[in-house]
Short mmCIF file of C-alpha atoms in Angstrom, two decimals:
data_model
loop_
_atom_site.label_atom_id
_atom_site.label_comp_id
_atom_site.label_asym_id
_atom_site.label_seq_id
_atom_site.Cartn_x
_atom_site.Cartn_y
_atom_site.Cartn_z
CA MET A 1 57.41 -21.55 -77.95
CA PHE A 2 55.36 -23.76 -75.46
CA ASP A 3 51.97 -24.96 -76.61
CA ALA A 4 49.53 -25.88 -73.97
CA GLU A 5 47.57 -28.10 -76.31
CA LYS A 6 50.51 -30.16 -77.16
CA GLN A 7 50.97 -30.75 -73.73
CA LEU A 8 47.49 -32.10 -73.40
CA LEU A 9 47.80 -34.38 -76.04
CA ASN A 10 51.07 -35.58 -74.79
CA SER A 11 49.40 -36.46 -71.70
CA ASP A 12 47.38 -39.57 -73.24
CA GLY A 13 50.19 -41.78 -72.28
CA ALA A 14 50.02 -40.84 -68.85
CA VAL A 15 46.10 -41.26 -68.88
CA GLU A 16 46.42 -44.59 -70.33
CA LYS A 17 48.93 -45.76 -67.54
CA GLN A 18 46.62 -44.28 -64.97
CA LEU A 19 43.72 -46.22 -66.34
CA ARG A 20 45.39 -49.78 -66.82
CA PRO A 21 45.47 -50.56 -63.29
CA HIS A 22 41.72 -50.11 -62.97
CA HIS A 23 40.39 -52.16 -65.92
CA GLU A 24 39.14 -54.51 -63.31
CA GLN A 25 37.04 -51.80 -62.03
CA LEU A 26 35.65 -51.22 -65.50
CA GLY A 27 33.90 -54.60 -65.29
CA ARG A 28 32.30 -53.98 -62.07
CA ALA A 29 31.29 -50.53 -63.61
CA THR A 30 28.94 -52.28 -66.14
CA ARG A 31 26.67 -53.13 -63.19
CA PHE A 32 25.87 -49.31 -62.89
CA ARG A 33 25.42 -48.98 -66.57
CA ARG A 34 21.56 -48.94 -66.03
CA ARG A 35 21.81 -46.20 -63.48
CA THR A 36 24.35 -44.25 -65.66
CA VAL A 37 21.73 -44.61 -68.49
CA THR A 38 19.08 -43.35 -66.19
CA VAL A 39 20.97 -40.29 -65.07
CA LEU A 40 21.80 -39.34 -68.74
CA LEU A 41 18.06 -39.65 -69.58
CA SER A 42 17.47 -37.58 -66.44
CA LEU A 43 19.88 -34.93 -67.52
CA ALA A 44 18.38 -34.95 -71.11
CA ALA A 45 14.92 -34.76 -69.58
CA LEU A 46 15.72 -31.51 -67.83
CA VAL A 47 14.67 -29.76 -71.16
CA PHE A 48 11.33 -31.32 -70.33
CA VAL A 49 11.16 -29.74 -66.94
CA PHE A 50 11.17 -26.17 -68.66
CA VAL A 51 9.13 -27.12 -71.69
CA ALA A 52 6.57 -29.67 -70.63
CA PRO A 53 4.95 -27.49 -67.91
CA ALA A 54 4.84 -24.55 -70.46
CA LEU A 55 2.68 -26.85 -72.73
CA LEU A 56 0.40 -28.21 -70.29
CA PRO A 57 -1.83 -25.42 -69.52
CA ARG A 58 -2.93 -24.79 -73.14
CA ALA A 59 -3.56 -27.68 -75.75
CA PRO A 60 -3.72 -26.20 -79.40
CA SER A 61 -7.27 -25.73 -80.80
CA THR A 62 -8.57 -26.65 -83.91
CA SER A 63 -8.57 -22.93 -84.88
CA ASP A 64 -4.80 -23.01 -84.24
CA THR A 65 -4.16 -25.65 -86.45
CA ASP A 66 -6.39 -24.29 -88.97
CA ASP A 67 -4.26 -20.96 -88.99
CA LEU A 68 -1.08 -23.05 -89.18
CA GLN A 69 -2.03 -25.02 -92.28
CA SER A 70 0.87 -24.41 -94.81
CA SER A 71 0.28 -23.89 -98.54
CA ALA A 72 2.34 -26.96 -99.24
CA GLY A 73 -0.10 -29.84 -99.32
CA GLY A 74 -2.07 -28.63 -96.22
CA LEU A 75 0.83 -29.81 -93.85
CA ILE A 76 0.90 -28.26 -90.41
CA ASP A 77 3.85 -25.85 -89.39
CA LEU A 78 4.88 -27.85 -86.33
CA THR A 79 7.61 -25.30 -85.21
CA ARG A 80 4.98 -22.40 -85.07
CA LEU A 81 2.48 -24.89 -83.35
CA PHE A 82 5.05 -25.69 -80.63
CA PHE A 83 6.04 -22.16 -79.93
CA ASN A 84 2.53 -20.96 -80.09
CA ALA A 85 1.81 -23.47 -77.25
CA LEU A 86 4.50 -22.45 -74.88
CA SER A 87 3.72 -20.67 -71.70
CA THR A 88 6.16 -17.92 -70.78
CA ASP A 89 4.59 -18.02 -67.35
CA HIS A 90 5.33 -21.58 -66.56
CA LEU A 91 8.86 -21.25 -68.03
CA ARG A 92 9.47 -18.13 -65.81
CA THR A 93 8.21 -20.18 -62.78
CA ASN A 94 10.57 -23.11 -63.38
CA LEU A 95 13.65 -20.95 -64.16
CA GLU A 96 12.97 -18.90 -61.03
CA TYR A 97 12.81 -21.95 -58.92
CA TYR A 98 15.97 -23.54 -60.22
CA THR A 99 18.03 -20.41 -60.08
CA SER A 100 16.62 -19.09 -56.67
CA GLY A 101 18.90 -21.45 -54.46
CA THR A 102 22.79 -22.64 -54.49
CA HIS A 103 22.87 -26.04 -56.17
CA ALA A 104 26.50 -26.76 -56.29
CA ALA A 105 27.35 -30.45 -56.88
CA GLY A 106 26.44 -32.59 -54.12
CA ALA A 107 24.33 -29.79 -52.42
CA ASN A 108 20.48 -28.91 -52.35
CA LYS A 109 18.82 -32.41 -52.54
CA THR A 110 15.67 -30.55 -52.22
CA GLN A 111 15.68 -29.35 -55.80
CA ALA A 112 16.69 -32.80 -56.96
CA ALA A 113 13.79 -34.41 -55.06
CA HIS A 114 11.51 -31.85 -56.53
CA THR A 115 12.74 -32.68 -60.19
CA LEU A 116 12.27 -36.23 -59.48
CA GLU A 117 8.75 -35.90 -58.25
CA TYR A 118 8.02 -33.93 -61.39
CA PHE A 119 9.64 -36.36 -63.80
CA LYS A 120 7.59 -39.12 -62.12
CA LYS A 121 4.33 -37.27 -62.57
CA GLN A 122 4.97 -36.76 -66.27
CA GLY A 123 5.34 -40.67 -66.53
CA ILE A 124 9.18 -40.81 -66.69
CA ASP A 125 10.88 -43.85 -64.87
CA ALA A 126 13.41 -41.83 -62.92
CA GLU A 127 15.38 -42.38 -59.74
CA ILE A 128 18.27 -40.60 -57.65
CA VAL A 129 21.49 -42.60 -57.80
CA GLU A 130 24.11 -41.30 -55.18
CA TYR A 131 27.73 -41.04 -56.30
CA PHE A 132 30.84 -39.94 -54.23
CA PRO A 133 32.97 -37.77 -56.41
CA TRP A 134 35.95 -35.72 -55.06
CA LEU A 135 35.12 -32.28 -55.00
CA ASN A 136 36.37 -28.96 -53.68
CA ARG A 137 34.55 -26.43 -51.55
CA PRO A 138 35.75 -22.74 -50.98
CA LEU A 139 37.08 -21.86 -47.52
CA SER A 140 38.74 -18.46 -48.05
CA GLN A 141 39.81 -16.20 -50.82
CA ARG A 142 41.91 -13.17 -51.11
CA VAL A 143 43.44 -10.94 -53.71
CA ALA A 144 45.30 -7.98 -52.74
CA VAL A 145 47.70 -5.42 -54.38
CA PHE A 146 50.63 -4.35 -52.17
CA ASN A 147 54.04 -2.55 -52.14
CA SER A 148 56.65 -5.13 -51.55
CA THR A 149 59.11 -2.64 -49.95
CA THR A 150 56.63 -0.96 -47.56
CA HIS A 151 54.26 -3.84 -47.26
CA GLU A 152 51.34 -1.33 -47.60
CA VAL A 153 48.13 -2.95 -48.99
CA LEU A 154 47.01 -0.63 -51.81
CA PHE A 155 44.04 -2.58 -52.77
CA GLU A 156 41.92 -5.78 -51.35
CA ALA A 157 39.29 -7.11 -53.75
CA LEU A 158 35.83 -7.45 -52.33
CA LEU A 159 35.14 -10.91 -54.08
CA ARG A 160 31.41 -10.60 -53.44
CA GLU A 161 28.40 -9.60 -55.51
CA ASP A 162 25.95 -6.79 -54.81
CA ALA A 163 22.38 -7.51 -53.90
CA ILE A 164 20.13 -6.62 -56.51
CA PRO A 165 16.97 -4.92 -55.77
CA GLY A 166 14.08 -7.04 -56.49
CA ASP A 167 16.05 -10.28 -56.69
CA PRO A 168 15.94 -12.02 -53.15
CA ALA A 169 18.23 -14.81 -54.43
CA SER A 170 21.17 -12.23 -54.77
CA GLU A 171 20.72 -11.61 -50.84
CA ASP A 172 20.92 -15.32 -49.78
CA PRO A 173 23.43 -15.81 -47.22
CA ASN A 174 24.06 -19.25 -48.42
CA ASN A 175 25.23 -18.22 -51.98
CA LEU A 176 28.43 -19.82 -52.87
CA ALA A 177 31.72 -17.80 -52.57
CA PRO A 178 33.48 -17.21 -55.79
CA PHE A 179 35.73 -19.96 -56.74
CA HIS A 180 36.76 -22.41 -59.36
CA ALA A 181 35.77 -26.05 -59.19
CA TYR A 182 38.84 -28.22 -59.04
CA SER A 183 41.13 -25.19 -58.48
CA ALA A 184 44.37 -25.82 -56.65
CA ASP A 185 44.70 -24.60 -52.99
CA GLY A 186 47.36 -22.28 -52.39
CA ASN A 187 48.62 -18.83 -51.47
CA VAL A 188 50.97 -17.24 -53.91
CA THR A 189 52.54 -13.74 -54.60
CA GLY A 190 54.11 -12.14 -57.69
CA GLN A 191 53.95 -9.36 -60.12
CA LEU A 192 51.03 -9.01 -62.18
CA VAL A 193 50.88 -9.75 -66.14
CA TYR A 194 47.98 -9.18 -68.31
CA ALA A 195 47.49 -12.29 -70.88
CA ASN A 196 44.24 -11.19 -72.87
CA TYR A 197 42.03 -14.49 -73.13
CA GLY A 198 44.98 -16.72 -71.95
CA SER A 199 44.99 -18.77 -74.98
CA ASN A 200 48.08 -20.58 -76.35
CA ASP A 201 48.43 -17.62 -78.90
CA ASP A 202 48.16 -15.09 -76.30
CA PHE A 203 50.93 -16.58 -74.35
CA ASN A 204 53.00 -16.96 -77.35
CA ALA A 205 52.51 -13.29 -78.21
CA LEU A 206 53.71 -12.29 -74.66
CA GLU A 207 56.85 -14.29 -75.10
CA GLN A 208 57.42 -12.78 -78.78
CA ALA A 209 56.93 -9.38 -77.02
CA GLY A 210 59.67 -10.09 -74.58
CA ILE A 211 57.20 -10.45 -71.62
CA SER A 212 57.77 -13.39 -69.34
CA VAL A 213 55.11 -14.83 -66.92
CA ASN A 214 57.55 -16.63 -64.85
CA ASP A 215 56.70 -16.43 -61.09
CA ALA A 216 53.97 -13.99 -61.99
CA VAL A 217 50.25 -13.87 -61.25
CA VAL A 218 48.47 -13.75 -64.43
CA ILE A 219 45.29 -11.89 -65.10
CA VAL A 220 43.09 -12.97 -68.17
CA ARG A 221 39.71 -12.43 -69.49
CA TYR A 222 36.97 -14.81 -69.72
CA GLY A 223 36.06 -16.18 -73.22
CA LYS A 224 37.46 -17.72 -76.42
CA VAL A 225 39.06 -20.77 -74.69
CA HIS A 226 37.83 -22.84 -71.68
CA SER A 227 39.08 -21.78 -68.29
CA SER A 228 41.08 -24.91 -67.70
CA VAL A 229 43.14 -24.13 -70.69
CA LYS A 230 43.75 -20.63 -69.49
CA VAL A 231 45.00 -21.81 -66.06
CA HIS A 232 47.09 -24.78 -67.57
CA ALA A 233 48.90 -22.49 -70.00
CA ALA A 234 49.88 -20.00 -67.39
CA GLU A 235 51.09 -22.82 -65.46
CA LEU A 236 53.22 -24.32 -68.32
CA ALA A 237 54.61 -20.75 -68.81
CA GLY A 238 55.83 -20.66 -65.09
CA ALA A 239 52.96 -18.51 -63.69
CA ARG A 240 52.09 -18.88 -60.03
CA GLY A 241 48.49 -18.18 -60.01
CA VAL A 242 45.67 -17.03 -62.44
CA LEU A 243 42.88 -14.39 -62.01
CA ILE A 244 40.12 -14.72 -64.55
CA TYR A 245 37.50 -11.77 -64.86
CA SER A 246 34.72 -11.10 -66.92
CA ASP A 247 35.40 -7.96 -69.22
CA PRO A 248 32.55 -5.99 -70.15
CA LYS A 249 33.55 -6.02 -73.88
CA ASP A 250 32.61 -9.71 -73.76
CA ASP A 251 29.91 -9.66 -71.21
CA GLY A 252 28.70 -6.38 -69.71
CA TYR A 253 27.74 -2.78 -70.38
CA THR A 254 29.51 -2.37 -73.59
CA LYS A 255 26.99 -5.12 -75.02
CA GLY A 256 23.91 -3.40 -73.81
CA LYS A 257 22.02 -2.88 -70.60
CA ASP A 258 23.38 -4.84 -67.51
CA TYR A 259 21.03 -6.90 -65.14
CA PRO A 260 18.45 -6.11 -63.71
CA VAL A 261 17.45 -3.80 -66.35
CA GLY A 262 18.93 -5.65 -69.26
CA PRO A 263 20.64 -9.31 -69.54
CA TRP A 264 24.36 -8.29 -69.62
CA ARG A 265 26.52 -8.87 -66.43
CA PRO A 266 26.78 -6.27 -63.89
CA GLU A 267 29.95 -4.84 -62.52
CA SER A 268 29.93 -7.06 -59.23
CA SER A 269 28.93 -10.28 -60.88
CA ILE A 270 31.46 -13.02 -60.60
CA ARG A 271 31.61 -16.00 -63.01
CA ARG A 272 31.90 -19.36 -61.35
CA ASP A 273 33.66 -22.06 -63.29
CA SER A 274 35.52 -25.29 -63.53
CA VAL A 275 39.14 -25.60 -64.16
CA LEU A 276 39.20 -29.29 -64.58
CA LEU A 277 41.01 -30.34 -67.68
CA HIS A 278 38.18 -32.15 -69.39
CA ARG A 279 40.12 -32.44 -72.50
CA ILE A 280 42.72 -35.09 -70.82
CA HIS A 281 39.47 -36.88 -69.23
CA PRO A 282 36.41 -35.56 -67.69
CA GLY A 283 34.89 -36.65 -64.57
CA ASP A 284 36.33 -37.36 -61.10
CA PRO A 285 39.94 -37.03 -61.20
CA LEU A 286 40.67 -39.89 -58.57
CA THR A 287 38.40 -42.32 -60.50
CA PRO A 288 39.47 -42.03 -64.14
CA GLY A 289 37.29 -44.33 -66.36
CA TYR A 290 34.94 -45.69 -63.88
CA PRO A 291 31.98 -44.46 -61.62
CA SER A 292 32.70 -42.77 -58.16
CA THR A 293 31.01 -44.96 -56.14
CA LYS A 294 31.41 -45.07 -52.38
CA ASN A 295 33.65 -48.21 -52.39
CA SER A 296 35.60 -47.21 -55.78
CA GLN A 297 39.22 -47.57 -55.72
CA ARG A 298 40.82 -44.02 -55.81
CA ILE A 299 44.30 -42.83 -56.95
CA ASP A 300 46.38 -40.23 -55.11
CA PRO A 301 45.45 -36.73 -56.13
CA ASP A 302 48.99 -36.14 -56.76
CA ASN A 303 48.75 -38.69 -59.56
CA ALA A 304 45.73 -37.16 -61.27
CA VAL A 305 46.47 -35.98 -64.61
CA ASN A 306 43.39 -33.55 -65.28
CA LEU A 307 44.17 -31.20 -62.28
CA CYS A 308 45.74 -27.78 -62.74
CA ARG A 309 48.65 -27.29 -60.04
CA ILE A 310 48.71 -23.61 -59.43
CA PRO A 311 45.48 -21.72 -57.77
CA SER A 312 43.15 -19.57 -59.61
CA LEU A 313 40.05 -17.43 -58.75
CA PRO A 314 37.17 -15.65 -60.77
CA LEU A 315 36.79 -11.91 -60.43
CA SER A 316 34.28 -9.26 -61.35
CA TYR A 317 35.26 -6.51 -63.64
CA ARG A 318 34.67 -4.05 -60.54
CA ASP A 319 37.50 -5.95 -58.68
CA ALA A 320 39.76 -6.31 -61.86
CA LEU A 321 39.86 -2.46 -62.50
CA PRO A 322 42.40 -1.64 -59.83
CA LEU A 323 44.51 -4.57 -60.85
CA LEU A 324 44.76 -3.61 -64.50
CA SER A 325 45.35 0.21 -63.27
CA ALA A 326 48.37 -1.55 -61.35
CA ILE A 327 50.02 -2.54 -64.73
CA GLN A 328 49.20 0.51 -66.85
CA ASN A 329 52.46 2.20 -68.29
CA HIS A 330 54.39 -1.19 -67.53
CA GLY A 331 55.64 -3.58 -70.18
CA VAL A 332 54.05 -3.19 -73.61
CA ALA A 333 50.77 -1.53 -74.50
CA ALA A 334 48.33 -4.22 -75.36
CA SER A 335 47.23 -2.40 -78.36
CA ASN A 336 50.72 -2.81 -79.68
CA ILE A 337 50.47 -6.48 -79.78
CA SER A 338 46.72 -6.49 -81.24
CA SER A 339 43.69 -4.27 -80.92
CA SER A 340 42.09 -7.48 -79.77
CA TRP A 341 43.90 -7.24 -76.67
CA VAL A 342 42.08 -4.36 -75.50
CA GLY A 343 38.86 -4.97 -73.65
CA GLY A 344 35.84 -2.74 -72.63
CA LEU A 345 37.13 -1.07 -69.56
CA THR A 346 38.60 1.92 -71.52
CA SER A 347 35.50 3.76 -70.61
CA LYS A 348 36.47 3.42 -67.03
CA GLY A 349 39.79 4.95 -67.68
CA ILE A 350 41.88 1.71 -68.10
CA GLU A 351 44.54 1.43 -70.72
CA TYR A 352 45.42 -2.19 -71.33
CA TRP A 353 49.26 -3.02 -70.62
CA THR A 354 50.95 -6.45 -70.41
CA GLY A 355 52.90 -5.60 -67.36
CA PRO A 356 54.57 -6.98 -65.38
CA SER A 357 53.55 -4.73 -62.58
CA THR A 358 56.04 -3.02 -60.00
CA LEU A 359 53.49 -3.69 -57.18
CA GLU A 360 52.98 -7.34 -56.06
CA VAL A 361 49.60 -9.23 -55.93
CA ASN A 362 48.68 -11.89 -53.31
CA LEU A 363 46.28 -14.45 -54.56
CA GLU A 364 45.07 -16.86 -51.85
CA ASN A 365 42.78 -19.60 -52.65
CA ARG A 366 41.82 -21.85 -49.80
CA VAL A 367 39.66 -24.87 -50.83
CA GLU A 368 38.83 -28.15 -48.90
CA TYR A 369 38.65 -31.41 -51.11
CA ARG A 370 36.34 -34.45 -50.06
CA THR A 371 34.11 -36.97 -51.18
#
């Protein structure tokens, strides 16, 4: 039985070997300590961006504090004082501003400058420090179901989100295409296998049920474990690629009303995520243990130990429906493994099965990496 967590722990030796040649870089990195602290303080101050403006328009009056006197020695209830002073209008304004534009890492410097200006107005000694991390950007993506005998394409995922009436940001042509940060570039094809949440226990359960994921494209739900663990576990089990979708049982209409009426994820919404193996080491894969400055020494991507090596893509549950339908009555009924393997799409006529499917799935994830 394989165990992705053991593989991650066993990577510590590789990380140590990777870090050793760069210890001299760590000495130079101390020169950036002050800047790093500034960045961390700025991140912590993001809370201030939302809360401080809400506090500014209205200071608590004497009557407020009189009303908040507790019975225990006349002390003021600071929690109630804090929440009574908040302005939902200012909170809404700030939240709308920061969510109205695409702000992937290394993009939308306008919002960064806006934040810097606001910090300075509040008396915070802040600055923008430029780094040059190795990042990927989406070029093209495809998920298609086809008959390998006739080559007929039976379904092609839209891989896009619907415009929401009354939400201009949903119509922005600059919205980022659905992809996983630090995902592997690739174009793979295989039979489809459903692996629940893609945890170690889930892949072990498939093995015990006699279902192999070797050379398969695996579809899993978001939740329970980090996306990087899902992809890495599938990779260790021999899968060629991974599709991760948002099941309404975890985030959708089975929880309540979906957006824009309620807070839950609508059918076309696609969750972006990172599949970087943070548990091995966080940060830029090419500069392990030291900052990604312009002139930093970088290792070869093939030697980076915190990257998954098989392609992956996120999906909406609208796009996942035909895929899950393609594996119905193939393999083992998911309910025979555990009731926890059954998601919320049963109301859409889906019966959850493990597969593998008889039809083939093509997963294409073309990304460009650059600093």
